[in-house]
Coordinates of C-alpha atoms in Angstrom, one line a residue:
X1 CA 0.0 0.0 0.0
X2 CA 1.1 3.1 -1.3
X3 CA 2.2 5.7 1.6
X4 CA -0.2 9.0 2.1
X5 CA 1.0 11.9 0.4
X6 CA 1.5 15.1 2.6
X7 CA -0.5 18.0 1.7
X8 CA 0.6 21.3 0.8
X9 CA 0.0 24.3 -1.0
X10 CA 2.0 26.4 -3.9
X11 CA 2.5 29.8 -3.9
X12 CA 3.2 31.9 -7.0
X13 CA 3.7 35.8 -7.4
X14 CA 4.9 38.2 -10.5
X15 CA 5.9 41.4 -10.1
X16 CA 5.7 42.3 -13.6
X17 CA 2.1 43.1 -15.1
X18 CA 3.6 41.7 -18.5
X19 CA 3.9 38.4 -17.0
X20 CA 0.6 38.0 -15.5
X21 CA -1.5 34.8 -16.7
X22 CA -1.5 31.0 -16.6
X23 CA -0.2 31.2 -20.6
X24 CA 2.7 33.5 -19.0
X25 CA 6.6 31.9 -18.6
X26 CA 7.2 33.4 -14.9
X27 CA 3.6 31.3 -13.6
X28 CA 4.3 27.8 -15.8
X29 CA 7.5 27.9 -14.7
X30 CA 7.1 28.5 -10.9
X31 CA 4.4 26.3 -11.0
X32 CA 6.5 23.2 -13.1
X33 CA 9.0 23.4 -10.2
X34 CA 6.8 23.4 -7.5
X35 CA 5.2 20.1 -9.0
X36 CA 8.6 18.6 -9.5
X37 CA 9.5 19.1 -6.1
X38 CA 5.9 18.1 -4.5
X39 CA 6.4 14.6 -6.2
X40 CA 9.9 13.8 -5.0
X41 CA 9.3 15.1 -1.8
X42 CA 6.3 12.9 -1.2
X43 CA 3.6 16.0 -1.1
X44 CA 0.2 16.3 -2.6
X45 CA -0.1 20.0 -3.6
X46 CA -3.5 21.3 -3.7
X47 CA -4.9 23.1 -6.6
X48 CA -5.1 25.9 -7.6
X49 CA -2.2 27.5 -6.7
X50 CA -2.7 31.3 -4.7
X51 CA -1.5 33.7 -6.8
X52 CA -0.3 37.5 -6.5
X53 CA -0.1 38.8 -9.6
X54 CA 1.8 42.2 -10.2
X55 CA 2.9 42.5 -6.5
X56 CA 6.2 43.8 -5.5
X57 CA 8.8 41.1 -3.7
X58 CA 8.9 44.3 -1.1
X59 CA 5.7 44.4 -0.3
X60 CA 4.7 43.0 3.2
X61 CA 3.4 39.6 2.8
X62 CA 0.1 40.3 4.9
X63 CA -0.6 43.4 2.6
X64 CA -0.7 40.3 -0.3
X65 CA -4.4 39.6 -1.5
X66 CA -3.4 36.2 -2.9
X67 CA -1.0 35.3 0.0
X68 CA -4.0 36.7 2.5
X69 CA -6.4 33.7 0.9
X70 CA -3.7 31.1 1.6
X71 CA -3.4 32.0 5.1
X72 CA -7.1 32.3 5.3
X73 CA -7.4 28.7 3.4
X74 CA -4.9 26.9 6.1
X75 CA -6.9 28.8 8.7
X76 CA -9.6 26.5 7.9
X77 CA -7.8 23.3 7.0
X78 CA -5.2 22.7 9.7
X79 CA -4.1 19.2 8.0
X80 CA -2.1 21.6 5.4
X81 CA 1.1 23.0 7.3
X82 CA 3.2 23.4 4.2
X83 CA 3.8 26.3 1.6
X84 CA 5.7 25.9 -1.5
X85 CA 7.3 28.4 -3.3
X86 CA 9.5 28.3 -6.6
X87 CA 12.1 30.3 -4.4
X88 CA 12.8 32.8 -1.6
X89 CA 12.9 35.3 -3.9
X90 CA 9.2 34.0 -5.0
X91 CA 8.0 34.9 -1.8
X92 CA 10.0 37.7 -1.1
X93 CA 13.0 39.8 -2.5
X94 CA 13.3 41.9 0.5
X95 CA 15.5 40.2 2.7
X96 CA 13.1 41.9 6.1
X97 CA 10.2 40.8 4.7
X98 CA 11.6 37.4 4.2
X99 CA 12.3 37.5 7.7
X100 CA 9.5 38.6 9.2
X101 CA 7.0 37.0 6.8
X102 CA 9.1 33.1 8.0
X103 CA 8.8 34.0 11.5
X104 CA 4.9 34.6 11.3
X105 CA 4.2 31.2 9.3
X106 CA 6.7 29.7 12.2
X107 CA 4.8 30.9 15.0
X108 CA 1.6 29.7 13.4
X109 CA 3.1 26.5 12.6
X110 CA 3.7 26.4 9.0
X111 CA 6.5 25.2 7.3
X112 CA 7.9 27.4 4.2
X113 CA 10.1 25.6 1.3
X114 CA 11.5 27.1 -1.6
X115 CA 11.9 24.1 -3.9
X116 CA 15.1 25.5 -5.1
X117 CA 16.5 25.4 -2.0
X118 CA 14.9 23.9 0.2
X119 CA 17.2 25.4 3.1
X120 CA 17.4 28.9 2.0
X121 CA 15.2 29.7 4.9
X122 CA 17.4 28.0 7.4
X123 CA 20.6 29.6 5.6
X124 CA 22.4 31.0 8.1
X125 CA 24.3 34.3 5.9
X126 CA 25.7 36.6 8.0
X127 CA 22.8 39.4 6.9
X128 CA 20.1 37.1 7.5
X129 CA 21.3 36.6 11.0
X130 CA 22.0 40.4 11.5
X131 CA 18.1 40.6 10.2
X132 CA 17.4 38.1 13.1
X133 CA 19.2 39.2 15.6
X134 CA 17.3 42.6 15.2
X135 CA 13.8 41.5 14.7
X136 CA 14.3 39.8 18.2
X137 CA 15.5 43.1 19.8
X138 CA 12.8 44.7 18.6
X139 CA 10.3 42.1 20.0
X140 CA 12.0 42.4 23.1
X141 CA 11.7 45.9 23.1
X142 CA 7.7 46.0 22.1
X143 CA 7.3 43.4 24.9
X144 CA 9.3 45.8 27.0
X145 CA 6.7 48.3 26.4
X146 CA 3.9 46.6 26.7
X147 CA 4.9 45.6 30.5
X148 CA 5.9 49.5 31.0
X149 CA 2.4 50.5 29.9
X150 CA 0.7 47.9 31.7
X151 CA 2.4 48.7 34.9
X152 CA 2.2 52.7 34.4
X153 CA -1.6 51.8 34.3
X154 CA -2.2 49.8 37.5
X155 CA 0.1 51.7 39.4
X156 CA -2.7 54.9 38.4
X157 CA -5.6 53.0 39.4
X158 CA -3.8 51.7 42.4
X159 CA -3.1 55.7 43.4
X160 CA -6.8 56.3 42.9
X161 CA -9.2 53.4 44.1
X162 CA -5.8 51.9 46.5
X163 CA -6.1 48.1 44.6
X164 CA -5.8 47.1 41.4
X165 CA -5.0 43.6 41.4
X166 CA -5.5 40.7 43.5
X167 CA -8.3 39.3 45.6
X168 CA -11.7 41.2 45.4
X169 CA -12.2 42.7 48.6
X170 CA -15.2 41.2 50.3
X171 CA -17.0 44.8 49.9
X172 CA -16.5 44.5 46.1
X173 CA -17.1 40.4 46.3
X174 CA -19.9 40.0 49.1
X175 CA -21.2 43.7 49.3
X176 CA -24.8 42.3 50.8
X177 CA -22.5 40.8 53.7
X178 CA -20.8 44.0 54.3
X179 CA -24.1 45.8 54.7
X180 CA -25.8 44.0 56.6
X181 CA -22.4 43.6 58.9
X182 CA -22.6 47.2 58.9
X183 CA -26.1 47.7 60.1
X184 CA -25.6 45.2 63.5
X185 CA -23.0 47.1 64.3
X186 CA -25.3 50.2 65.0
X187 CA -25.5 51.3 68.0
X188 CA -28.4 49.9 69.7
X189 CA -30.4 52.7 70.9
X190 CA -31.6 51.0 74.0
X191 CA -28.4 50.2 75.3
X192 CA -26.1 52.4 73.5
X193 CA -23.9 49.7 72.6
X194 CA -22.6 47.9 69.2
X195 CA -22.8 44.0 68.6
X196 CA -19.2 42.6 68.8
X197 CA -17.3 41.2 66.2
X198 CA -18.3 37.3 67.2
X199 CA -21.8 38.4 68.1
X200 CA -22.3 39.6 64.6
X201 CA -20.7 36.3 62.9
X202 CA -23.0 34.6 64.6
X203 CA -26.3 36.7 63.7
X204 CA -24.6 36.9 59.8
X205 CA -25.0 33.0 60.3
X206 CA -28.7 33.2 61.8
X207 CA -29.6 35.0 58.7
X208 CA -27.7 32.9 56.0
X209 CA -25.0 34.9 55.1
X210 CA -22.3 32.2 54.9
X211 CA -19.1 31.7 53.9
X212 CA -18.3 30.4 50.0
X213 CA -18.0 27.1 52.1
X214 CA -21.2 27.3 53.5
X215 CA -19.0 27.9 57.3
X216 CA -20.1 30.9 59.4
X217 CA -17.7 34.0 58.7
X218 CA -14.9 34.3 61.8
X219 CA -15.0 37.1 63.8
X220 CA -11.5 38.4 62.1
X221 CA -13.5 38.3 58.7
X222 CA -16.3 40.4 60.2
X223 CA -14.2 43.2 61.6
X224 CA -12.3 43.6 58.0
X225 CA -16.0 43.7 56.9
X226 CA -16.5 47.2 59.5
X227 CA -12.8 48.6 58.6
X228 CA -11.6 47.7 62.2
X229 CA -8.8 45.7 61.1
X230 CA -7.4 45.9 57.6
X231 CA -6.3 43.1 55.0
X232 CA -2.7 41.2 56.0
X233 CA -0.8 41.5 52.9
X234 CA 1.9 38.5 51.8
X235 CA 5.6 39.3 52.5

């Protein structure tokens, strides 16, 4: 029994508007090679091929209607993890779009062979490491940012509402508790005295405000509840 062929998909682009067209030399030709390759490399290519026709080799790959459909296509068949191209210079002649076009179809999983050398993406030129090297110093540095922004903004809501992040408070988790915590520890008229904290755990209890256990609250709990004893925070 004849092994399964793998699946993949061929990419063509022109730049030139005069070779745009099936009948043209520039799309037989990158499309004879990429069928050369798919059959003694053991993969099935689907068909038809995407195409970008007229479209710079400088122009970003996501700004590519053709090479947008592709990515759109494997979106919805995940069983298809490989592109094919005639060469790098197929899928791009700009040596940072290149780059940065291989490292998206990476991170998403998907392989990208130019079937005249097949390695060229792994090729390890001293500019295509330099182009590395700086793509990853500028993700650094975005990430860098993003925790820098993050931060700026808790540390403003922490200077206005005093939390940001954490535990809810019981106020902002259990505010029906609080209140009624609040209102036993009136003063009772009669006697001009308050309920103590254990006194009040006991009638939250009577009235079925319980714990997310389903335990009565401790008398600790109730006097955070009344601000007489704040939050312990972790060393």
């Amino acid at each position: 029994m004849a092994a399964k062929s793998t699946p993949a998909v061929a990419y063509l682009r022109t730049s030139s508007a005069a070779n745009v067209g099936q009948d043209k030399d520039s799309h037989k030709r990158q499309q004879e090679a990429i069928e050369a390759y798919a059959r003694t490399a053991g993969l099935a290519v689907r068909e038809p091929p995407f195409y970008d026709a007229a479209v710079s080799g400088a122009d970003p790959i996501e700004s590519r209607e053709g090479f947008a459909s592709l990515l759109a296509f494997l979106a919805e068949h995940p069983e298809v993890r490989t592109i094919l191209v005639e060469s790098a210079s197929r899928f791009a002649r700009d040596l940072i779009v290149q780059e940065t076009g291989y490292r998206m179809l990476q991170a998403r999983g998907i392989s990208l062979v130019a079937v005249d050398s097949p390695e060229s993406f792994l090729d390890d030129t001293p500019t295509a490491v330099l182009i590395r090297q700086v793509l990853g110093a500028v993700s650094e540095f975005e990430k860098a940012m993003t925790v820098a922004k993050l931060r700026g903004a808790r540390d403003r809501k922490r200077a206005i509402t005093g939390k940001c992040e954490g535990r809810k408070s019981m106020a902002e988790a259990r505010p029906e508790v609080v209140s009624a915590a609040r209102r036993m520890h009136r003063v009772n008229p009669s006697t001009g005295k308050r309920r103590s904290a254990p006194e009040i755990a006991a009638a939250l209890a009577e009235q079925g405000y319980l714990t997310a256990t389903g335990r009565p609250f401790r008398p600790t709990a109730v006097r955070r509840m009344l601000g007489l004893e704040k939050p312990r925070r972790m060393a």
